[in-house]
Amino acid sequence: MISAENSAGQTGSPVVVTGTSQRFGRNTVLEAIDLAVAPGEVVALLGPSGCGKTTLLRLLAGLSRPTTGSIHIGDQLVADASSGAFVPPERRSIGMVFQDYALWPHMTVAQNVGFPLEMQNIGRAERDARIAEALGMVGLGHVADRQPGTLSGGQQQRVALARAIVSRPRLVLFDEPLSNLDRELRESLVVDIAALLRKLGMTAVYVTHDHGEAFAIADRVAILHSGHILQIDAPEQLVGKPVSPQVVDFLKLGLVLPAEVQNGDLIIRGGKHRLSPPAGLINGSRSGDLFLPRSALRAASADGGAQKGNAISGTVVHSMFRGDGYAVQMRFDQNIAIEMFSATRLGDGTIHDLDISWDRAFWYPHDAAPALSHT
Amino acid sequence: MKSLKTVLLAGFACLALSGNAMAQSVTVYTAGPGGLIEKLAAGFKDETGIDVNVFQATTGKVMARLEAESANPVADVVISASWKTATSFAKKDMLLDYTSANAKTVPDFLKGPGYVAQGISALAIAWNPKSGTPKPADWSDLTKAEYKDLITMPDPAQSGSAYELVAALTAQPDLGWKLFEGLAANKMIVPGANAQALNPVLQGAKAVVFGAVDYIGLSQAAKGESIEVIFPKSGTVIAPRPMMILKTSSHQDEAKKFIDYVLSDAGQAMVAKTQLMPARSDVKADRPLIADLKILEVDPKTDRKAVLDRFAKTFGME
Amino acid sequence: MRLTHLKSRVFGSGGMIFAAVAPVLTILVAFPLLFVVLQAIFPDIARGIFANPFSRFVETLFDKHLIAWTLNTLMLGGSVVLVSSLVAVPLGILRGLFRVPFAGLWDVVFLVPFTIPPYIAALGWIMALQPRGYLEQITGLNFGGFLFSFWGVVFVMTLNVFPVVYFAVSRMVSSIGGRYLEAARVAGCPPMRSFWRITLPLTTPAIAASLLLVFAMSIEEFGTPAALAARSGFLVLVTGIEQRLSDYPIDLPGASLLSVILVLIAMAAFVLQHRIVSRRDFQTVSGKPGANRAAELGVWRIPVVMFFAIIGFLGAVMPILSVVLTASTRTISGGLTADNFSTENFAEIFANSGGAMEALGTSLSLGLGAAVITGILGTMTAYVVVRQRTVSSRILDFLTLMPNTIPGVVVAVGLILAWNQPWLPVTPYNTIGVLVLAYCCLLLPYPVRYANAALRQVSVSLEDAARVAGAGGIKVFFRILMPLIFPSILAAMLLVFAVAARELVATILLAPIGTKTVALFIWRQFEQGSVGMGMAMSVMAIAITMTIPVAVAIWARKQGRLF
Ligand SMILES: Nc1ncnc2c1ncn2[C@@H]1O[C@H](COP(=O)(O)OP(=O)(O)O)[C@@H](O)[C@H]1O
Ligand SMILES: [Mg+2]
């Protein structure tokens, strides 16, 4: 659908966000954000709705001014709260795809796409060629003369994409660009956008609340939560070494069990379980969160593991056939639940033990700096 | 909110009732002055128990409403500020021939078959003593240099009496259009109807109205405004205000009683109170009366349109 | 896809609403206006006689003033449109796009000019600016030369009518939101240029529709040009109409014929507006809700507030100040001296509080009634016009503009001719109902134009979604469309309320016997030479009339709507 063949390899600019906060009245939406994006790198901002993703993107675009901190794009200081320096959006050489596309209804598709070029006073001949090229890249050459209102959602999205990249901006911003589209379209488009960005070598910041999308498109993913960046890492790293229970929770990586330490054993809050981890895991702290990735849990064949301190037992809420097995939802306590994979159907309401592979478990102590300890 | 409901309800209720026709009432269409008709109506009701339904507007609006209603007339009595209304209604045979017993002392030229004057106004010079100009005594004084840029006049195209003044003065053999040409040279302005002509003189933007309606000026002066009404030596026109009963009236007895009342001692006293001249010569008033004024006649054969056109041309109002 | 839309609309909700609206408009607007046209053709129609058709055409049409008057009318209408757009379009766009300090206050202030009757406003300006006027008494300056000139008329009329444009544009811009503008900025377009390339074109329908109203209003306004420019020989068609209706012999056919000329001029303007709008039919309110962020003004805060304040001062404060001064001085010739100040005029109003209160109650009720009826009817009409693009809906559209182009006094004559026919089984004539009819007829154009511009932006899919959800045509209209375009309708209804509560020209001719309205009360005071008392009543009426918009503004603010 999108082809990125005939494009000149060219590198986007680095972006550096330093200590940037955004407050609306008394409401702090972003708190001291630090973020560095390398030239040509694609960073996804991932977080639940309302965590400040759009706000951060608007700061990068110059659509609002930071309350504190500064932002560099390339060599240019585009915003600095302390000196008041500010470069308006039109002088930042960026592209942006809006969540609702914001295609101008009074212009044709070609006029929409050509607008950024027109703003750079690029002559008509070259402009037409580049419009055709950009529309070609998104596979929409045939709709150039239509009004945007007459296009389907996916087509509008691709016009918005073409408009964002047509002027080869040094930074492209995406604000949940696919959230209005169906799953299939989303999955194919995300691959296409990723390929296009890599091909054009553009720096991009891509906002989404969908992990799959973030992992598919980004070199690194930043997890944003209540105005803080919790962790920023490559997708593999994020899944393999989440820095905090919130990250685990948001990425739904496994079980997080709050626990107290008694005589080297873990008493899981709720009182039902007493686990005996290997000596190195806890490291002297007195309470914390035990993180058991899905891969650390295995359905036990028989009971008795729980007594030995190496298994936990949960109640099956629901099993659902998934073609190659069963997706089983299990509950361990009122608030703690997990979705597991099982080769066989487990009856609703039955109680099962799960064996723990301690070598894959993590411990996040409450009373120490959140240093990740791992056996 | 409550009154909104009342309005709507009343509206719908009246839709069904379709208009007028209450038993003991008379409907009067009248030109101003507003206070007068209210007092007359109240006095009449006290004396006879008959309600007076009043529609009050300018002469023009009264005539427009009468004209538009002619398929289905509503009015019983009409009081106009223009004598011409009465004579032409009479000519069109629209008037009920009625002579009130109270009209005996109304001079003959103020009554006719089916109509009689309610009261009379005259045109005059209204001068602001605070204007720093000498007090004028006659129309022609206003062509003097002292009044340059300081004169206003009601528009004869909008005011019947102002037209009559122009017609009468231009017909004077010794004056002709010279007077108005002199006024034009003195930059007289013609800002609209009577009120628009008076206002700039009250505030002091101008000094004098040429052809002000006397009773308005007199009552302003009575209220303490700095204005003096001067009846020019060489004479002026009067505007009797005719009352008439329409032939189509379905309340002719009540209408006759109403005319009688306006011409009664009590009614004429109310007329005099508004600074109009009473129609009856035996009623006293606190102002110059017809007998004190030199009255100029207007030749009924005058071509109104030609006079208005020439006037407009003289004052650059084309 | 398109075809099914069209079908469902013609036979579905649109058709039903058309069926409901067409007869009402026929009775409300077409019936009286038909009589204006008949009167122009048949001089004796008032007597029910169809004799001598066209016999008055030659005399009226070959009046040697006609061409000059027509040209003056066009010049005046055009100039008021031009100056209004220079003032009100920037104001409206600033208000719609930015966080303007005291935004709610400006909305209320800009409604004030509408509550001041034009004849009072003109008199207020005269008393303020003429030689020895209040301004000269206070500062020694007078602007009489400017006021009593063509541009003086344009100045005063613009200040009377610019709110129509301001409200239409600010509502439209805020419903479009800033996102299209932001997209342009990101695409490299500087602020001014994005304004010209994006905001202005998207706002064109609202600008065109409201300027059409302004044009229609200014070619039919009599009081202001007559009071200010007639003395310098600047006469318009309405002057001629008024002359024909002001002294015996009354010339109804001539006045009607001149009104028909006004309608023809308006028709040309209507066609022009239609061509501008129909080429740019944008749906900017999509099914996708977006946050409307009002942008910050930054360093422009002060200049922008100054701009709003200057226009607010000229449009609302100056005329009201002049009115208040006249009301609180004993005599006009006494001027602004300490011993001439008095509360006498107000005291007299309170002494006659029965009459004054009755008049106020009647006027406010009439205003509310007219606002509610025209609001609903106007939205329904606009819906038919926008969604059902047939010739008959186009006719409805123009029908609702016509009353606005004809002087109120001629509309009143038409209403009498129509509703005083002896063969009518029932008639509202000579009841308060005829005033409701008159105000609805005269003021329907506001809600229609406002709703029209707003509806053009609402995506059809929003309606379709409601239909699919099981809502019938009428339900969709009231539950989905009305709320979406409510800010626009509300603004129009406030304008209707303000005008209806102080309408004089039609009222004076139509008022049922014995009915008192505020405007009649004021006019009678002037008629009796009591300018001060008339002005005192005006002050009270304006103050009381403004309480409703202020209450609405506060309520709407609480509801989080723009007003
Ligand atoms: N202009 C604003 N004024 C006040 N609060 C705002 C504004 N813009 C955003 N917010 C608040 O900031 C928070 C983050 O918003 P946003 O960045 O849009 O979240 P998301 O991560 O879903 O894109 C939300 O709670 C929102 O209500
Ligand atoms: Mg967002």
PDB file of C-alpha atoms in Angstrom, chain C residues 367-532:
ATOM      1  CA  GLY C 367     -39.701  39.394  22.717  1.00  0.00           C
ATOM      2  CA  LEU C 368     -39.544  35.988  24.379  1.00  0.00           C
ATOM      3  CA  GLY C 369     -42.430  34.659  22.335  1.00  0.00           C
ATOM      4  CA  ALA C 370     -40.881  35.844  19.083  1.00  0.00           C
ATOM      5  CA  ALA C 371     -37.473  34.449  20.059  1.00  0.00           C
ATOM      6  CA  VAL C 372     -38.828  30.995  20.862  1.00  0.00           C
ATOM      7  CA  ILE C 373     -41.047  30.763  17.803  1.00  0.00           C
ATOM      8  CA  THR C 374     -38.473  32.088  15.352  1.00  0.00           C
ATOM      9  CA  GLY C 375     -35.758  29.970  16.962  1.00  0.00           C
ATOM     10  CA  ILE C 376     -37.626  26.739  16.356  1.00  0.00           C
ATOM     11  CA  LEU C 377     -39.089  27.727  13.034  1.00  0.00           C
ATOM     12  CA  GLY C 378     -35.828  29.200  11.784  1.00  0.00           C
ATOM     13  CA  THR C 379     -33.853  26.082  12.607  1.00  0.00           C
ATOM     14  CA  MET C 380     -36.402  23.861  10.914  1.00  0.00           C
ATOM     15  CA  THR C 381     -36.412  26.053   7.834  1.00  0.00           C
ATOM     16  CA  ALA C 382     -32.640  26.104   7.709  1.00  0.00           C
ATOM     17  CA  TYR C 383     -32.617  22.338   8.025  1.00  0.00           C
ATOM     18  CA  VAL C 384     -34.886  21.948   5.031  1.00  0.00           C
ATOM     19  CA  VAL C 385     -32.827  24.436   3.067  1.00  0.00           C
ATOM     20  CA  VAL C 386     -29.468  22.895   3.863  1.00  0.00           C
ATOM     21  CA  ARG C 387     -30.320  19.220   3.644  1.00  0.00           C
ATOM     22  CA  GLN C 388     -32.910  19.192   0.953  1.00  0.00           C
ATOM     23  CA  ARG C 389     -31.494  21.139  -1.917  1.00  0.00           C
ATOM     24  CA  THR C 390     -34.511  21.525  -4.073  1.00  0.00           C
ATOM     25  CA  VAL C 391     -35.939  24.552  -5.793  1.00  0.00           C
ATOM     26  CA  SER C 392     -38.779  24.737  -3.310  1.00  0.00           C
ATOM     27  CA  SER C 393     -36.392  24.780  -0.387  1.00  0.00           C
ATOM     28  CA  ARG C 394     -34.435  27.549  -2.095  1.00  0.00           C
ATOM     29  CA  ILE C 395     -37.655  29.511  -2.345  1.00  0.00           C
ATOM     30  CA  LEU C 396     -38.294  28.984   1.355  1.00  0.00           C
ATOM     31  CA  ASP C 397     -34.814  30.265   2.006  1.00  0.00           C
ATOM     32  CA  PHE C 398     -35.373  33.495   0.132  1.00  0.00           C
ATOM     33  CA  LEU C 399     -38.839  33.853   1.574  1.00  0.00           C
ATOM     34  CA  THR C 400     -37.347  34.048   5.039  1.00  0.00           C
ATOM     35  CA  LEU C 401     -34.998  36.811   3.980  1.00  0.00           C
ATOM     36  CA  MET C 402     -37.571  39.005   2.268  1.00  0.00           C
ATOM     37  CA  PRO C 403     -39.213  40.559   5.331  1.00  0.00           C
ATOM     38  CA  ASN C 404     -35.793  41.783   6.366  1.00  0.00           C
ATOM     39  CA  THR C 405     -35.392  43.777   3.182  1.00  0.00           C
ATOM     40  CA  ILE C 406     -38.732  45.546   3.336  1.00  0.00           C
ATOM     41  CA  PRO C 407     -39.199  48.497   5.654  1.00  0.00           C
ATOM     42  CA  GLY C 408     -41.062  47.438   8.769  1.00  0.00           C
ATOM     43  CA  VAL C 409     -43.830  49.899   8.016  1.00  0.00           C
ATOM     44  CA  VAL C 410     -44.537  48.273   4.638  1.00  0.00           C
ATOM     45  CA  VAL C 411     -44.530  44.800   6.172  1.00  0.00           C
ATOM     46  CA  ALA C 412     -47.040  46.181   8.647  1.00  0.00           C
ATOM     47  CA  VAL C 413     -49.213  47.485   5.813  1.00  0.00           C
ATOM     48  CA  GLY C 414     -49.013  44.052   4.189  1.00  0.00           C
ATOM     49  CA  LEU C 415     -50.084  42.409   7.429  1.00  0.00           C
ATOM     50  CA  ILE C 416     -53.087  44.725   7.729  1.00  0.00           C
ATOM     51  CA  LEU C 417     -54.083  44.204   4.104  1.00  0.00           C
ATOM     52  CA  ALA C 418     -53.796  40.462   4.551  1.00  0.00           C
ATOM     53  CA  TRP C 419     -55.322  39.964   7.952  1.00  0.00           C
ATOM     54  CA  ASN C 420     -58.076  42.528   7.862  1.00  0.00           C
ATOM     55  CA  GLN C 421     -59.825  40.903   4.926  1.00  0.00           C
ATOM     56  CA  PRO C 422     -63.536  40.609   5.705  1.00  0.00           C
ATOM     57  CA  TRP C 423     -63.726  37.062   4.310  1.00  0.00           C
ATOM     58  CA  LEU C 424     -61.272  35.601   6.822  1.00  0.00           C
ATOM     59  CA  PRO C 425     -63.080  33.321   9.284  1.00  0.00           C
ATOM     60  CA  VAL C 426     -60.587  34.100  12.072  1.00  0.00           C
ATOM     61  CA  THR C 427     -57.883  36.681  12.235  1.00  0.00           C
ATOM     62  CA  PRO C 428     -55.238  37.768  14.699  1.00  0.00           C
ATOM     63  CA  TYR C 429     -55.675  41.353  13.527  1.00  0.00           C
ATOM     64  CA  ASN C 430     -56.382  43.788  16.295  1.00  0.00           C
ATOM     65  CA  THR C 431     -55.132  41.312  18.850  1.00  0.00           C
ATOM     66  CA  ILE C 432     -51.677  41.024  20.297  1.00  0.00           C
ATOM     67  CA  GLY C 433     -51.332  38.009  18.010  1.00  0.00           C
ATOM     68  CA  VAL C 434     -50.699  40.283  15.050  1.00  0.00           C
ATOM     69  CA  LEU C 435     -47.638  41.710  16.777  1.00  0.00           C
ATOM     70  CA  VAL C 436     -46.324  38.192  17.326  1.00  0.00           C
ATOM     71  CA  LEU C 437     -46.911  37.531  13.635  1.00  0.00           C
ATOM     72  CA  ALA C 438     -45.198  40.767  12.678  1.00  0.00           C
ATOM     73  CA  TYR C 439     -42.126  40.187  14.825  1.00  0.00           C
ATOM     74  CA  CYS C 440     -41.792  36.592  13.697  1.00  0.00           C
ATOM     75  CA  CYS C 441     -42.115  37.662  10.094  1.00  0.00           C
ATOM     76  CA  LEU C 442     -39.623  40.501  10.457  1.00  0.00           C
ATOM     77  CA  LEU C 443     -37.076  38.643  12.570  1.00  0.00           C
ATOM     78  CA  LEU C 444     -37.184  35.105  11.231  1.00  0.00           C
ATOM     79  CA  PRO C 445     -34.186  35.882   9.002  1.00  0.00           C
ATOM     80  CA  TYR C 446     -31.775  35.910  11.963  1.00  0.00           C
ATOM     81  CA  PRO C 447     -32.326  32.355  13.183  1.00  0.00           C
ATOM     82  CA  VAL C 448     -32.598  31.097   9.613  1.00  0.00           C
ATOM     83  CA  ARG C 449     -29.260  32.610   8.559  1.00  0.00           C
ATOM     84  CA  TYR C 450     -27.511  31.577  11.761  1.00  0.00           C
ATOM     85  CA  ALA C 451     -28.870  28.027  11.749  1.00  0.00           C
ATOM     86  CA  ASN C 452     -28.172  27.728   8.064  1.00  0.00           C
ATOM     87  CA  ALA C 453     -24.508  28.553   8.484  1.00  0.00           C
ATOM     88  CA  ALA C 454     -24.195  26.245  11.491  1.00  0.00           C
ATOM     89  CA  LEU C 455     -26.026  23.322   9.897  1.00  0.00           C
ATOM     90  CA  ARG C 456     -23.861  23.445   6.813  1.00  0.00           C
ATOM     91  CA  GLN C 457     -20.988  22.368   8.991  1.00  0.00           C
ATOM     92  CA  VAL C 458     -22.622  19.418  10.650  1.00  0.00           C
ATOM     93  CA  SER C 459     -21.706  16.145   9.043  1.00  0.00           C
ATOM     94  CA  VAL C 460     -24.583  14.059   7.761  1.00  0.00           C
ATOM     95  CA  SER C 461     -23.119  11.026   9.496  1.00  0.00           C
ATOM     96  CA  LEU C 462     -24.077  12.435  12.882  1.00  0.00           C
ATOM     97  CA  GLU C 463     -27.694  12.359  11.836  1.00  0.00           C
ATOM     98  CA  ASP C 464     -27.342   8.965  10.243  1.00  0.00           C
ATOM     99  CA  ALA C 465     -25.898   7.641  13.481  1.00  0.00           C
ATOM    100  CA  ALA C 466     -28.944   8.825  15.362  1.00  0.00           C
ATOM    101  CA  ARG C 467     -31.293   7.358  12.779  1.00  0.00           C
ATOM    102  CA  VAL C 468     -29.537   4.036  13.081  1.00  0.00           C
ATOM    103  CA  ALA C 469     -29.809   4.308  16.848  1.00  0.00           C
ATOM    104  CA  GLY C 470     -33.553   4.354  16.384  1.00  0.00           C
ATOM    105  CA  ALA C 471     -34.385   8.054  16.498  1.00  0.00           C
ATOM    106  CA  GLY C 472     -37.073   9.332  14.173  1.00  0.00           C
ATOM    107  CA  GLY C 473     -36.695  12.450  12.036  1.00  0.00           C
ATOM    108  CA  ILE C 474     -38.104  14.848  14.594  1.00  0.00           C
ATOM    109  CA  LYS C 475     -36.094  13.247  17.393  1.00  0.00           C
ATOM    110  CA  VAL C 476     -32.881  13.517  15.415  1.00  0.00           C
ATOM    111  CA  PHE C 477     -33.643  17.136  14.842  1.00  0.00           C
ATOM    112  CA  PHE C 478     -34.263  18.005  18.458  1.00  0.00           C
ATOM    113  CA  ARG C 479     -31.821  15.630  20.138  1.00  0.00           C
ATOM    114  CA  ILE C 480     -28.856  15.780  17.790  1.00  0.00           C
ATOM    115  CA  LEU C 481     -28.970  18.801  15.520  1.00  0.00           C
ATOM    116  CA  MET C 482     -30.476  21.373  17.851  1.00  0.00           C
ATOM    117  CA  PRO C 483     -27.875  20.789  20.573  1.00  0.00           C
ATOM    118  CA  LEU C 484     -25.015  20.816  18.059  1.00  0.00           C
ATOM    119  CA  ILE C 485     -25.959  24.144  16.592  1.00  0.00           C
ATOM    120  CA  PHE C 486     -27.442  25.507  19.788  1.00  0.00           C
ATOM    121  CA  PRO C 487     -24.807  28.181  20.396  1.00  0.00           C
ATOM    122  CA  SER C 488     -25.630  29.716  17.016  1.00  0.00           C
ATOM    123  CA  ILE C 489     -29.376  29.469  17.522  1.00  0.00           C
ATOM    124  CA  LEU C 490     -29.114  30.908  20.997  1.00  0.00           C
ATOM    125  CA  ALA C 491     -27.193  33.896  19.706  1.00  0.00           C
ATOM    126  CA  ALA C 492     -29.810  34.448  17.008  1.00  0.00           C
ATOM    127  CA  MET C 493     -32.638  34.109  19.489  1.00  0.00           C
ATOM    128  CA  LEU C 494     -31.057  36.717  21.728  1.00  0.00           C
ATOM    129  CA  LEU C 495     -30.867  39.076  18.771  1.00  0.00           C
ATOM    130  CA  VAL C 496     -34.531  38.410  17.986  1.00  0.00           C
ATOM    131  CA  PHE C 497     -35.449  38.973  21.596  1.00  0.00           C
ATOM    132  CA  ALA C 498     -33.553  42.244  21.767  1.00  0.00           C
ATOM    133  CA  VAL C 499     -35.065  43.605  18.565  1.00  0.00           C
ATOM    134  CA  ALA C 500     -38.613  42.411  19.202  1.00  0.00           C
ATOM    135  CA  ALA C 501     -38.604  43.893  22.676  1.00  0.00           C
ATOM    136  CA  ARG C 502     -38.048  47.377  21.230  1.00  0.00           C
ATOM    137  CA  GLU C 503     -39.530  47.259  17.724  1.00  0.00           C
ATOM    138  CA  LEU C 504     -41.320  50.490  16.856  1.00  0.00           C
ATOM    139  CA  VAL C 505     -41.886  50.915  13.160  1.00  0.00           C
ATOM    140  CA  ALA C 506     -44.257  48.015  12.578  1.00  0.00           C
ATOM    141  CA  THR C 507     -45.655  48.179  16.089  1.00  0.00           C
ATOM    142  CA  ILE C 508     -46.846  51.737  15.727  1.00  0.00           C
ATOM    143  CA  LEU C 509     -49.041  50.777  12.810  1.00  0.00           C
ATOM    144  CA  LEU C 510     -50.133  47.355  13.997  1.00  0.00           C
ATOM    145  CA  ALA C 511     -50.495  47.640  17.733  1.00  0.00           C
ATOM    146  CA  PRO C 512     -53.950  46.473  18.681  1.00  0.00           C
ATOM    147  CA  ILE C 513     -55.980  49.268  20.187  1.00  0.00           C
ATOM    148  CA  GLY C 514     -55.026  49.852  23.789  1.00  0.00           C
ATOM    149  CA  THR C 515     -51.846  47.760  23.702  1.00  0.00           C
ATOM    150  CA  LYS C 516     -48.781  49.372  25.244  1.00  0.00           C
ATOM    151  CA  THR C 517     -45.252  48.345  24.369  1.00  0.00           C
ATOM    152  CA  VAL C 518     -41.991  49.885  25.450  1.00  0.00           C
ATOM    153  CA  ALA C 519     -41.335  51.389  22.045  1.00  0.00           C
ATOM    154  CA  LEU C 520     -44.794  52.933  21.892  1.00  0.00           C
ATOM    155  CA  PHE C 521     -44.399  54.295  25.384  1.00  0.00           C
ATOM    156  CA  ILE C 522     -41.086  55.925  24.454  1.00  0.00           C
ATOM    157  CA  TRP C 523     -42.422  57.222  21.173  1.00  0.00           C
ATOM    158  CA  ARG C 524     -45.407  58.849  22.893  1.00  0.00           C
ATOM    159  CA  GLN C 525     -43.043  60.642  25.265  1.00  0.00           C
ATOM    160  CA  PHE C 526     -41.112  62.026  22.318  1.00  0.00           C
ATOM    161  CA  GLU C 527     -44.364  62.886  20.624  1.00  0.00           C
ATOM    162  CA  GLN C 528     -45.349  64.938  23.662  1.00  0.00           C
ATOM    163  CA  GLY C 529     -42.014  66.676  23.538  1.00  0.00           C
ATOM    164  CA  SER C 530     -40.735  64.890  26.618  1.00  0.00           C
ATOM    165  CA  VAL C 531     -37.408  63.702  25.243  1.00  0.00           C
ATOM    166  CA  GLY C 532     -35.979  63.285  28.731  1.00  0.00           C
TER     167      GLY C 532
END
